[in-house]
């Protein structure tokens, strides 16, 4: 039996998953930074969005790269997941872990899948939604004129179920990253007797910070709306 | 006089590879706490034999924790709950009177049950045959100081070389992956000068064989490290990943494709 050396091995697949995962982490951090522009008010936030759109072909190239990264990341992890499930055969009557595995590690495929479905709804809610339509108007603010993407985000988060969905999704994302980031380093061969314990903590910390950072967006909208209002 | 305990055992009984298996319950009475786990099974087997019943089949050889023959999953833990201990070195003083123990073979599609607790681990042998060796002409042993080896590399290679190939890493891994085993062999050989010439092709060949056998892939749960009776660390898996990545780059850049022939999995 001969092997096609161009067919990826399990290790090769994981390394591609790790690299595409890191690209997506990069996007998540940049996107979080962009979201924080919301705190600057409608002009700042919409201005940032317009600046991004002014990039034109560069923006579309970045989107294309992200789409490829997402597709590859999901396809390969799913194929690995199926292979892994198949490897056990007869299940254990009793299986007990030694405590090295964690809830976040065991649910990577689940959190990953849920994040994907959230991203689909997120894209249709914001990225591809009309930036001038009735959903962008905050009643009683700006003379009932459209507030663009800012208005869209603001009005969306005044619906409690959206806040719950969003915070739930970003918590999944944080959990996924807490294992994903440390896993990335191990899979590409970086493990150090002294640094790795800290890397693991930093990875968990990044997961928590990403979840908290994104959660601040809907919470800011809700709290601000209930207290001082939009302020324009 | 030694303390004794009595236990209830739920043992996986399976007549052959293609027979259905099931759990049978046995009482292990008045077991000395100085007995090892395998000695406890010996005592139970003696009683079963006297009753005219088929004794529980289990693998064992050295009974001093260095051969890698024994192993079973006890209450969900490969080699039992005690860290860095093979089943033969697990003593009954680690259990309490009245404990109920569920004893199962390693569960892996790649390790078919031969009988009861004995599984066929020849897949690990085929991984070794695929590249886990160094090609040298045999002859006189060279002088110990003929080849310089740094202390760091010698220590790391020695740590990896402690792998006894018992398969507990596969049994404990939620994905049924053999990465810790393969990583230990790759590390132990590639860290030493004798293993360097075949370094790049070795990692590729062994990984391909591992995949062909049908083991799962590592997703960094690190349960293997905790279950390993020799305490082989997952840093070795990182080294395997690193070697594999470098080997893949070298293959693409310099066209250094090893002639990989995968041995047919026998099962």
Tab-separated table of C-alpha atoms in Angstrom:
chain	number	residue	atom	x	y	z
A	1	UNK	CA	0.000	0.000	0.000
A	2	UNK	CA	1.550	3.279	-1.112
A	3	UNK	CA	0.684	6.685	0.173
A	4	UNK	CA	-0.070	9.815	-1.782
A	5	UNK	CA	2.340	12.201	-0.098
A	6	UNK	CA	0.261	15.183	-1.179
A	7	UNK	CA	-2.707	13.893	0.786
A	8	UNK	CA	-2.488	15.525	4.151
A	9	UNK	CA	-1.664	13.410	7.175
A	10	UNK	CA	-3.630	13.860	10.392
A	11	UNK	CA	-0.793	15.993	11.769
A	12	UNK	CA	-0.692	18.076	8.579
A	13	UNK	CA	-4.450	18.617	8.757
A	14	UNK	CA	-4.230	19.797	12.351
A	15	UNK	CA	-1.437	22.191	11.452
A	16	UNK	CA	-3.598	23.704	8.726
A	17	UNK	CA	-6.469	23.934	11.212
A	18	UNK	CA	-4.114	25.693	13.639
A	19	UNK	CA	-2.921	28.239	11.059
A	20	UNK	CA	-6.414	29.020	9.757
A	21	UNK	CA	-7.562	29.247	13.377
A	22	UNK	CA	-4.906	31.847	14.109
A	23	UNK	CA	-6.030	33.879	11.091
A	24	UNK	CA	-9.547	33.867	12.499
A	25	UNK	CA	-8.257	34.885	15.938
A	26	UNK	CA	-6.564	37.827	14.223
A	27	UNK	CA	-9.885	38.801	12.671
A	28	UNK	CA	-11.704	38.450	15.987
A	29	UNK	CA	-9.276	40.830	17.707
A	30	UNK	CA	-9.415	43.415	14.885
A	31	UNK	CA	-13.218	43.156	14.789
A	32	UNK	CA	-13.372	43.676	18.551
A	33	UNK	CA	-11.272	46.800	18.164
A	34	UNK	CA	-13.669	48.023	15.464
A	35	UNK	CA	-16.671	47.285	17.681
A	36	UNK	CA	-15.196	49.415	20.447
A	37	UNK	CA	-15.648	52.422	18.114
A	38	UNK	CA	-19.300	52.194	19.171
A	39	UNK	CA	-18.327	53.811	22.458
A	40	UNK	CA	-17.292	56.898	20.451
A	41	UNK	CA	-20.840	57.545	19.220
A	42	UNK	CA	-22.540	57.329	15.810
A	43	UNK	CA	-20.086	59.510	13.883
A	44	UNK	CA	-17.008	57.664	15.046
A	45	UNK	CA	-18.590	54.226	14.548
A	46	UNK	CA	-20.131	54.923	11.145
A	47	UNK	CA	-16.969	56.736	10.083
A	48	UNK	CA	-14.913	53.654	10.899
A	49	UNK	CA	-17.311	51.481	8.901
A	50	UNK	CA	-17.107	53.887	5.954
A	51	UNK	CA	-13.312	53.919	6.134
A	52	UNK	CA	-13.339	50.133	5.956
A	53	UNK	CA	-15.639	50.183	2.937
A	54	UNK	CA	-13.449	52.778	1.238
A	55	UNK	CA	-10.725	50.094	1.149
A	56	UNK	CA	-12.805	48.486	-1.607
A	57	UNK	CA	-10.879	45.642	-3.221
A	58	UNK	CA	-8.643	45.234	-0.153
A	59	UNK	CA	-11.711	44.691	2.018
A	60	UNK	CA	-13.069	42.123	-0.410
A	61	UNK	CA	-9.700	40.385	-0.592
A	62	UNK	CA	-9.620	40.218	3.214
A	63	UNK	CA	-13.159	38.832	3.230
A	64	UNK	CA	-12.217	36.243	0.617
A	65	UNK	CA	-9.212	35.152	2.691
A	66	UNK	CA	-11.397	34.874	5.790
A	67	UNK	CA	-13.982	32.860	3.893
A	68	UNK	CA	-11.307	30.443	2.704
A	69	UNK	CA	-9.860	30.231	6.232
A	70	UNK	CA	-13.289	29.517	7.729
A	71	UNK	CA	-14.094	26.885	5.099
A	72	UNK	CA	-10.762	25.098	5.502
A	73	UNK	CA	-10.881	25.312	9.307
A	74	UNK	CA	-14.381	23.802	9.436
A	75	UNK	CA	-13.895	21.163	6.738
A	76	UNK	CA	-10.686	19.799	8.231
A	77	UNK	CA	-11.855	19.850	11.850
A	78	UNK	CA	-15.038	18.085	10.881
A	79	UNK	CA	-13.143	15.402	8.993
A	80	UNK	CA	-10.768	14.967	11.969
A	81	UNK	CA	-13.737	14.856	14.334
A	82	UNK	CA	-15.330	12.024	12.367
A	83	UNK	CA	-12.041	10.094	12.272
A	84	UNK	CA	-11.582	10.575	16.009
A	85	UNK	CA	-15.082	9.387	16.784
A	86	UNK	CA	-14.488	6.327	14.688
A	87	UNK	CA	-11.209	5.441	16.433
A	88	UNK	CA	-12.710	4.212	19.700
A	89	UNK	CA	-14.889	1.343	18.476
A	90	UNK	CA	-16.680	-0.221	21.440
A	91	UNK	CA	-17.315	2.577	23.923
A	92	UNK	CA	-16.164	2.365	27.530
A	93	UNK	CA	-18.750	1.281	30.059
A	94	UNK	CA	-16.956	3.573	32.499
A	95	UNK	CA	-14.676	6.352	31.331
A	96	UNK	CA	-13.065	8.698	33.808
A	97	UNK	CA	-10.627	11.403	32.878
A	98	UNK	CA	-7.554	12.306	34.901
A	99	UNK	CA	-8.523	15.965	34.922
A	100	UNK	CA	-6.231	17.116	32.099
A	101	UNK	CA	-9.104	17.482	29.693
A	102	UNK	CA	-11.568	20.301	30.324
A	103	UNK	CA	-15.118	21.167	29.354
A	104	UNK	CA	-13.762	23.670	26.815
A	105	UNK	CA	-11.515	21.020	25.238
A	106	UNK	CA	-14.265	18.426	24.996
A	107	UNK	CA	-16.756	20.829	23.420
A	108	UNK	CA	-14.539	22.367	20.714
A	109	UNK	CA	-16.579	20.852	17.881
A	110	UNK	CA	-19.845	21.966	19.506
A	111	UNK	CA	-18.725	25.530	20.308
A	112	UNK	CA	-17.165	25.762	16.849
A	113	UNK	CA	-20.400	24.676	15.178
A	114	UNK	CA	-22.534	27.048	17.245
A	115	UNK	CA	-20.149	29.938	16.513
A	116	UNK	CA	-20.504	29.185	12.810
A	117	UNK	CA	-24.300	29.364	12.958
A	118	UNK	CA	-24.085	32.540	14.992
A	119	UNK	CA	-21.748	34.098	12.405
A	120	UNK	CA	-24.271	33.332	9.650
A	121	UNK	CA	-27.056	35.142	11.540
A	122	UNK	CA	-24.625	37.904	12.499
A	123	UNK	CA	-23.680	38.528	8.860
A	124	UNK	CA	-27.310	38.725	7.756
A	125	UNK	CA	-28.197	40.950	10.737
A	126	UNK	CA	-25.426	43.485	10.300
A	127	UNK	CA	-22.968	43.041	7.438
A	128	UNK	CA	-25.536	42.459	4.703
A	129	UNK	CA	-28.437	44.370	6.256
A	130	UNK	CA	-29.566	47.731	4.880
A	131	UNK	CA	-27.637	50.595	6.482
A	132	UNK	CA	-30.332	53.163	5.640
A	133	UNK	CA	-33.570	51.245	6.212
A	134	UNK	CA	-36.135	51.599	9.006
A	135	UNK	CA	-34.096	49.335	11.329
A	136	UNK	CA	-31.369	51.988	11.473
A	137	UNK	CA	-33.661	54.650	12.983
A	138	UNK	CA	-33.572	55.160	16.733
A	139	UNK	CA	-36.982	56.675	17.590
A	140	UNK	CA	-36.688	60.181	18.955
A	141	UNK	CA	-32.986	60.505	18.139
A	142	UNK	CA	-31.431	62.477	15.269
A	143	UNK	CA	-34.888	63.688	14.215
A	144	UNK	CA	-35.974	60.137	13.408
A	145	UNK	CA	-33.431	60.021	10.565
A	146	UNK	CA	-31.279	56.966	9.838
A	147	UNK	CA	-28.224	56.532	12.047
A	148	UNK	CA	-26.644	54.033	9.677
A	149	UNK	CA	-24.857	50.994	11.077
A	150	UNK	CA	-24.780	52.604	14.539
A	151	UNK	CA	-28.590	52.800	14.569
A	152	UNK	CA	-28.834	49.224	13.326
A	153	UNK	CA	-26.626	47.913	16.134
A	154	UNK	CA	-28.348	50.068	18.734
A	155	UNK	CA	-31.865	48.999	17.775
A	156	UNK	CA	-30.848	45.346	17.517
A	157	UNK	CA	-29.557	45.217	21.060
A	158	UNK	CA	-32.715	46.750	22.468
A	159	UNK	CA	-34.270	43.337	21.915
A	160	UNK	CA	-33.447	41.145	24.910
A	161	UNK	CA	-33.247	37.883	22.947
A	162	UNK	CA	-30.572	39.361	20.704
A	163	UNK	CA	-28.541	40.401	23.729
A	164	UNK	CA	-28.824	36.893	25.167
A	165	UNK	CA	-27.951	35.269	21.816
A	166	UNK	CA	-24.989	37.581	21.312
A	167	UNK	CA	-23.530	37.180	24.790
A	168	UNK	CA	-24.089	33.423	24.623
A	169	UNK	CA	-22.277	33.255	21.294
A	170	UNK	CA	-19.299	35.326	22.421
A	171	UNK	CA	-18.966	33.168	25.555
A	172	UNK	CA	-18.782	30.125	23.247
A	173	UNK	CA	-16.191	31.996	21.229
A	174	UNK	CA	-14.158	32.785	24.340
A	175	UNK	CA	-14.264	29.154	25.414
A	176	UNK	CA	-13.279	28.001	21.922
A	177	UNK	CA	-10.322	30.394	21.893
A	178	UNK	CA	-9.184	29.507	25.420
A	179	UNK	CA	-8.310	26.041	24.151
A	180	UNK	CA	-7.688	27.029	20.533
A	181	UNK	CA	-4.824	29.418	21.186
A	182	UNK	CA	-2.789	27.081	23.389
A	183	UNK	CA	-3.627	24.233	21.034
A	184	UNK	CA	-2.309	26.253	18.108
A	185	UNK	CA	1.134	26.480	19.686
A	186	UNK	CA	1.288	22.805	20.658
A	187	UNK	CA	0.177	21.690	17.202
A	188	UNK	CA	2.839	23.777	15.508
A	189	UNK	CA	5.390	22.267	17.847
A	190	UNK	CA	5.873	24.935	20.473
A	191	UNK	CA	5.979	23.533	23.982
A	192	UNK	CA	8.392	24.740	26.597
A	193	UNK	CA	8.866	23.368	30.070
A	194	UNK	CA	8.771	26.821	31.669
A	195	UNK	CA	6.704	28.956	29.285
A	196	UNK	CA	3.925	26.551	28.377
A	197	UNK	CA	2.110	26.743	31.743
A	198	UNK	CA	2.024	30.538	31.315
A	199	UNK	CA	0.985	30.232	27.666
A	200	UNK	CA	-1.953	28.111	28.806
A	201	UNK	CA	-2.979	30.763	31.309
A	202	UNK	CA	-2.601	33.541	28.744
A	203	UNK	CA	-4.689	31.509	26.304
A	204	UNK	CA	-7.450	31.140	28.895
A	205	UNK	CA	-7.156	34.834	29.714
A	206	UNK	CA	-7.521	35.829	26.047
A	207	UNK	CA	-10.628	33.659	25.873
A	208	UNK	CA	-12.137	35.406	28.893
A	209	UNK	CA	-11.152	38.873	27.628
A	210	UNK	CA	-12.635	38.232	24.179
A	211	UNK	CA	-15.906	37.057	25.754
A	212	UNK	CA	-15.985	40.050	28.109
A	213	UNK	CA	-14.904	42.513	25.421
A	214	UNK	CA	-17.633	41.493	23.000
A	215	UNK	CA	-20.222	41.256	25.790
A	216	UNK	CA	-19.551	44.912	26.559
A	217	UNK	CA	-21.112	45.953	23.232
A	218	UNK	CA	-24.730	44.872	23.886
A	219	UNK	CA	-24.426	45.687	27.585
A	220	UNK	CA	-23.188	49.201	26.747
A	221	UNK	CA	-26.134	49.742	24.401
A	222	UNK	CA	-28.705	48.494	26.908
A	223	UNK	CA	-27.282	50.343	29.919
A	224	UNK	CA	-26.726	53.549	27.987
A	225	UNK	CA	-30.201	53.413	26.477
A	226	UNK	CA	-31.791	52.941	29.885
A	227	UNK	CA	-29.759	55.762	31.480
A	228	UNK	CA	-28.484	58.732	29.455
A	229	UNK	CA	-29.727	57.656	26.010
A	230	UNK	CA	-27.778	57.836	22.763
A	231	UNK	CA	-26.521	61.332	23.481
A	232	UNK	CA	-26.774	62.914	20.022
B	1	UNK	CA	-0.747	-10.213	59.512
B	2	UNK	CA	-1.497	-8.381	56.293
B	3	UNK	CA	-4.754	-6.505	55.955
B	4	UNK	CA	-7.268	-7.982	53.531
B	5	UNK	CA	-10.083	-6.427	51.551
B	6	UNK	CA	-12.974	-7.802	49.531
B	7	UNK	CA	-14.091	-6.352	46.224
B	8	UNK	CA	-16.727	-6.810	43.581
B	9	UNK	CA	-15.305	-7.061	40.060
B	10	UNK	CA	-17.245	-6.398	36.880
B	11	UNK	CA	-14.979	-7.854	34.236
B	12	UNK	CA	-15.313	-7.700	30.460
B	13	UNK	CA	-15.502	-11.265	29.182
B	14	UNK	CA	-15.142	-11.922	25.461
B	15	UNK	CA	-14.349	-15.347	24.033
B	16	UNK	CA	-12.718	-14.151	20.832
B	17	UNK	CA	-12.248	-11.219	18.442
B	18	UNK	CA	-15.546	-11.808	16.667
B	19	UNK	CA	-17.573	-12.875	19.681
B	20	UNK	CA	-19.833	-10.459	21.513
B	21	UNK	CA	-18.499	-9.433	24.923
B	22	UNK	CA	-20.281	-8.699	28.171
B	23	UNK	CA	-19.557	-7.918	31.794
B	24	UNK	CA	-19.491	-10.701	34.369
B	25	UNK	CA	-19.554	-10.033	38.102
B	26	UNK	CA	-17.133	-11.786	40.425
B	27	UNK	CA	-16.382	-11.465	44.117
B	28	UNK	CA	-12.732	-11.099	45.079
B	29	UNK	CA	-12.681	-12.084	48.776
B	30	UNK	CA	-9.932	-11.651	51.342
B	31	UNK	CA	-7.407	-10.069	49.015
B	32	UNK	CA	-4.194	-9.028	50.748
B	33	UNK	CA	-3.551	-5.309	50.402
B	34	UNK	CA	0.047	-6.256	49.572
B	35	UNK	CA	-1.132	-8.044	46.426
B	36	UNK	CA	-0.743	-6.350	43.074
B	37	UNK	CA	-3.748	-5.878	40.833
B	38	UNK	CA	-2.621	-8.786	38.650
B	39	UNK	CA	-2.054	-10.983	41.693
B	40	UNK	CA	-5.603	-10.173	42.744
B	41	UNK	CA	-6.764	-11.365	39.304
B	42	UNK	CA	-4.587	-14.491	39.756
B	43	UNK	CA	-6.407	-15.241	43.018
B	44	UNK	CA	-9.795	-14.745	41.369
B	45	UNK	CA	-8.687	-16.936	38.442
B	46	UNK	CA	-7.578	-19.699	40.794
B	47	UNK	CA	-11.051	-19.764	42.307
B	48	UNK	CA	-12.667	-19.690	38.873
B	49	UNK	CA	-10.485	-22.612	37.782
B	50	UNK	CA	-11.378	-24.593	40.898
B	51	UNK	CA	-15.045	-23.965	40.106
B	52	UNK	CA	-14.432	-25.306	36.613
B	53	UNK	CA	-14.948	-21.883	35.031
B	54	UNK	CA	-12.862	-20.160	32.384
B	55	UNK	CA	-10.267	-17.879	34.033
B	56	UNK	CA	-10.074	-14.195	33.049
B	57	UNK	CA	-7.500	-13.780	30.287
B	58	UNK	CA	-5.115	-10.826	30.713
B	59	UNK	CA	-1.728	-9.889	29.293
B	60	UNK	CA	1.300	-9.784	31.588
B	61	UNK	CA	4.988	-10.522	31.512
B	62	UNK	CA	7.575	-8.850	33.727
B	63	UNK	CA	5.198	-7.692	36.472
B	64	UNK	CA	7.700	-5.030	37.430
B	65	UNK	CA	6.375	-2.189	35.303
B	66	UNK	CA	8.938	-2.216	32.504
B	67	UNK	CA	7.667	-4.523	29.763
B	68	UNK	CA	4.430	-2.873	28.627
B	69	UNK	CA	2.454	-6.116	28.414
B	70	UNK	CA	-0.196	-5.535	31.039
B	71	UNK	CA	-2.944	-3.003	31.091
B	72	UNK	CA	-6.662	-2.689	31.563
B	73	UNK	CA	-9.045	0.142	32.214
B	74	UNK	CA	-10.128	0.120	35.855
B	75	UNK	CA	-13.165	2.267	36.678
B	76	UNK	CA	-12.469	4.359	33.605
B	77	UNK	CA	-8.757	4.921	34.202
B	78	UNK	CA	-6.119	3.231	32.039
B	79	UNK	CA	-3.842	1.206	34.400
B	80	UNK	CA	-6.090	2.332	37.269
B	81	UNK	CA	-6.256	5.675	38.997
B	82	UNK	CA	-2.704	5.689	40.377
B	83	UNK	CA	-0.354	8.006	38.455
B	84	UNK	CA	2.731	6.676	36.661
B	85	UNK	CA	1.906	3.095	37.560
B	86	UNK	CA	1.360	0.074	35.354
B	87	UNK	CA	-1.458	-2.280	36.288
B	88	UNK	CA	1.055	-4.846	37.624
B	89	UNK	CA	2.557	-2.233	39.946
B	90	UNK	CA	-0.814	-1.042	41.189
B	91	UNK	CA	-1.323	-2.525	44.622
B	92	UNK	CA	-4.558	-3.432	46.319
B	93	UNK	CA	-3.790	-1.096	49.223
B	94	UNK	CA	-4.851	1.663	46.808
B	95	UNK	CA	-8.421	0.318	46.970
B	96	UNK	CA	-10.925	0.170	49.791
B	97	UNK	CA	-12.840	-2.752	51.199
B	98	UNK	CA	-16.136	-3.134	49.347
B	99	UNK	CA	-15.042	-1.233	46.213
B	100	UNK	CA	-16.736	-2.156	42.955
B	101	UNK	CA	-14.229	-2.274	40.088
B	102	UNK	CA	-15.251	-2.212	36.429
B	103	UNK	CA	-12.391	-3.800	34.472
B	104	UNK	CA	-12.319	-3.363	30.692
B	105	UNK	CA	-9.753	-3.880	27.950
B	106	UNK	CA	-8.180	-0.913	26.107
B	107	UNK	CA	-10.969	0.360	23.883
B	108	UNK	CA	-9.734	1.197	20.413
B	109	UNK	CA	-10.930	0.113	17.020
B	110	UNK	CA	-7.242	-0.423	16.229
B	111	UNK	CA	-6.781	-2.763	19.214
B	112	UNK	CA	-9.270	-5.588	18.659
B	113	UNK	CA	-9.944	-7.758	21.672
B	114	UNK	CA	-8.235	-11.149	21.382
B	115	UNK	CA	-9.796	-12.481	24.558
B	116	UNK	CA	-11.287	-10.855	27.671
B	117	UNK	CA	-8.777	-8.140	28.640
B	118	UNK	CA	-6.150	-8.999	26.015
B	119	UNK	CA	-6.033	-6.741	22.973
B	120	UNK	CA	-4.018	-6.954	19.758
B	121	UNK	CA	-1.530	-4.078	19.841
B	122	UNK	CA	0.390	-5.096	16.717
B	123	UNK	CA	-0.560	-1.732	15.173
B	124	UNK	CA	2.087	-0.194	17.454
B	125	UNK	CA	4.638	-2.716	16.164
B	126	UNK	CA	3.823	-1.771	12.572
B	127	UNK	CA	4.361	1.896	13.419
B	128	UNK	CA	7.807	0.975	14.755
B	129	UNK	CA	8.486	-1.152	11.651
B	130	UNK	CA	7.543	1.798	9.433
B	131	UNK	CA	10.345	4.027	10.720
B	132	UNK	CA	10.974	3.689	14.431
B	133	UNK	CA	14.513	2.401	14.078
B	134	UNK	CA	17.981	3.473	12.979
B	135	UNK	CA	19.678	1.850	10.008
B	136	UNK	CA	23.130	0.787	11.136
B	137	UNK	CA	25.319	-2.175	10.466
B	138	UNK	CA	25.605	-4.185	13.636
B	139	UNK	CA	28.965	-5.003	15.088
B	140	UNK	CA	31.053	-4.060	18.063
B	141	UNK	CA	29.381	-1.637	20.406
B	142	UNK	CA	31.020	1.763	19.863
B	143	UNK	CA	32.804	3.458	22.731
B	144	UNK	CA	30.344	5.299	24.914
B	145	UNK	CA	32.134	8.610	24.390
B	146	UNK	CA	32.728	8.192	20.646
B	147	UNK	CA	29.770	10.418	19.735
B	148	UNK	CA	29.226	13.616	21.671
B	149	UNK	CA	25.646	14.003	22.964
B	150	UNK	CA	24.619	17.017	24.983
B	151	UNK	CA	23.267	16.410	28.459
B	152	UNK	CA	19.962	18.102	27.537
B	153	UNK	CA	19.426	15.888	24.503
B	154	UNK	CA	20.520	12.758	26.314
B	155	UNK	CA	18.065	13.467	29.147
B	156	UNK	CA	15.163	14.285	26.821
B	157	UNK	CA	15.875	11.228	24.653
B	158	UNK	CA	16.090	9.033	27.725
B	159	UNK	CA	12.795	10.348	29.069
B	160	UNK	CA	11.103	9.578	25.749
B	161	UNK	CA	12.813	6.197	25.512
B	162	UNK	CA	11.080	5.127	28.711
B	163	UNK	CA	7.930	4.482	26.655
B	164	UNK	CA	7.087	0.794	27.063
B	165	UNK	CA	4.491	0.752	24.286
B	166	UNK	CA	1.669	-0.427	26.543
B	167	UNK	CA	-0.991	1.552	24.668
B	168	UNK	CA	-2.446	3.323	27.707
B	169	UNK	CA	-2.185	6.642	25.814
B	170	UNK	CA	-4.526	5.273	23.151
B	171	UNK	CA	-6.871	3.858	25.784
B	172	UNK	CA	-7.037	7.116	27.748
B	173	UNK	CA	-7.265	9.486	24.772
B	174	UNK	CA	-10.826	10.702	24.147
B	175	UNK	CA	-9.944	10.467	20.426
B	176	UNK	CA	-8.187	7.088	20.600
B	177	UNK	CA	-4.998	8.710	19.329
B	178	UNK	CA	-1.566	7.093	19.466
B	179	UNK	CA	0.276	10.401	19.221
B	180	UNK	CA	2.042	10.107	22.575
B	181	UNK	CA	3.449	6.703	21.619
B	182	UNK	CA	4.607	7.870	18.180
B	183	UNK	CA	5.916	11.119	19.660
B	184	UNK	CA	7.969	9.251	22.255
B	185	UNK	CA	9.599	7.091	19.580
B	186	UNK	CA	10.218	10.016	17.200
B	187	UNK	CA	11.680	12.103	20.033
B	188	UNK	CA	13.904	9.411	21.411
B	189	UNK	CA	15.439	8.682	18.015
B	190	UNK	CA	15.643	12.156	16.520
B	191	UNK	CA	17.327	13.668	19.587
B	192	UNK	CA	20.322	11.356	19.333
B	193	UNK	CA	23.043	11.573	16.668
B	194	UNK	CA	22.463	7.989	15.527
B	195	UNK	CA	18.857	8.837	14.700
B	196	UNK	CA	19.520	12.143	12.941
B	197	UNK	CA	20.188	10.933	9.359
B	198	UNK	CA	16.721	9.393	9.069
B	199	UNK	CA	15.012	12.087	11.094
B	200	UNK	CA	12.822	13.666	8.387
B	201	UNK	CA	11.674	10.547	6.666
B	202	UNK	CA	11.078	8.756	9.982
B	203	UNK	CA	8.488	11.224	11.250
B	204	UNK	CA	6.589	11.168	7.971
B	205	UNK	CA	6.619	7.388	7.692
B	206	UNK	CA	5.521	6.826	11.276
B	207	UNK	CA	2.723	9.387	11.074
B	208	UNK	CA	1.468	7.860	7.818
B	209	UNK	CA	1.445	4.407	9.351
B	210	UNK	CA	-0.326	5.748	12.447
B	211	UNK	CA	-3.009	7.273	10.214
B	212	UNK	CA	-3.340	4.127	8.108
B	213	UNK	CA	-3.967	2.037	11.217
B	214	UNK	CA	-6.970	4.196	12.016
B	215	UNK	CA	-5.902	5.879	15.254
B	216	UNK	CA	-7.567	9.195	16.033
B	217	UNK	CA	-5.814	12.552	15.920
B	218	UNK	CA	-4.557	14.504	18.906
B	219	UNK	CA	-6.723	17.424	19.994
B	220	UNK	CA	-4.569	18.289	22.994
B	221	UNK	CA	-6.686	16.905	25.825
B	222	UNK	CA	-3.445	15.616	27.439
B	223	UNK	CA	-5.205	12.673	29.092
B	224	UNK	CA	-2.449	10.454	27.638
B	225	UNK	CA	0.209	12.214	29.684
B	226	UNK	CA	-1.770	11.624	32.883
B	227	UNK	CA	-2.429	7.977	32.043
B	228	UNK	CA	1.112	7.150	30.887
B	229	UNK	CA	2.726	4.808	33.409
B	230	UNK	CA	6.113	6.210	32.419
B	231	UNK	CA	5.115	9.866	32.624
B	232	UNK	CA	5.949	10.592	28.978
B	233	UNK	CA	5.183	14.271	28.539
B	234	UNK	CA	3.076	15.879	25.815
B	235	UNK	CA	6.066	18.106	25.032
B	236	UNK	CA	7.119	15.099	22.953
B	237	UNK	CA	3.942	15.488	20.884
B	238	UNK	CA	4.935	19.103	20.252
B	239	UNK	CA	8.327	17.831	19.099
B	240	UNK	CA	6.627	15.362	16.756
B	241	UNK	CA	4.465	18.178	15.377
B	242	UNK	CA	7.564	20.350	14.903
B	243	UNK	CA	9.526	17.582	13.191
B	244	UNK	CA	6.543	16.850	10.966
B	245	UNK	CA	6.132	20.490	9.976
B	246	UNK	CA	9.843	20.872	9.193
B	247	UNK	CA	9.820	17.599	7.265
B	248	UNK	CA	6.859	18.818	5.213
B	249	UNK	CA	8.662	22.096	4.429
B	250	UNK	CA	11.813	20.244	3.452
B	251	UNK	CA	9.777	17.966	1.217
B	252	UNK	CA	8.172	20.936	-0.541
B	253	UNK	CA	11.363	23.001	-0.747
B	254	UNK	CA	13.952	20.379	-1.619
B	255	UNK	CA	11.791	17.625	-3.063
B	256	UNK	CA	12.873	15.330	-0.234
B	257	UNK	CA	9.962	12.953	-0.389
B	258	UNK	CA	10.624	9.748	1.443
B	259	UNK	CA	9.549	6.538	-0.233
B	260	UNK	CA	6.613	5.847	2.040
B	261	UNK	CA	5.137	2.387	1.950
B	262	UNK	CA	2.406	1.845	4.465
B	263	UNK	CA	2.263	-1.637	5.962
B	264	UNK	CA	-1.235	-3.055	5.566
B	265	UNK	CA	-3.088	-2.969	8.868
B	266	UNK	CA	-3.731	-6.592	9.696
B	267	UNK	CA	-7.141	-5.956	11.195
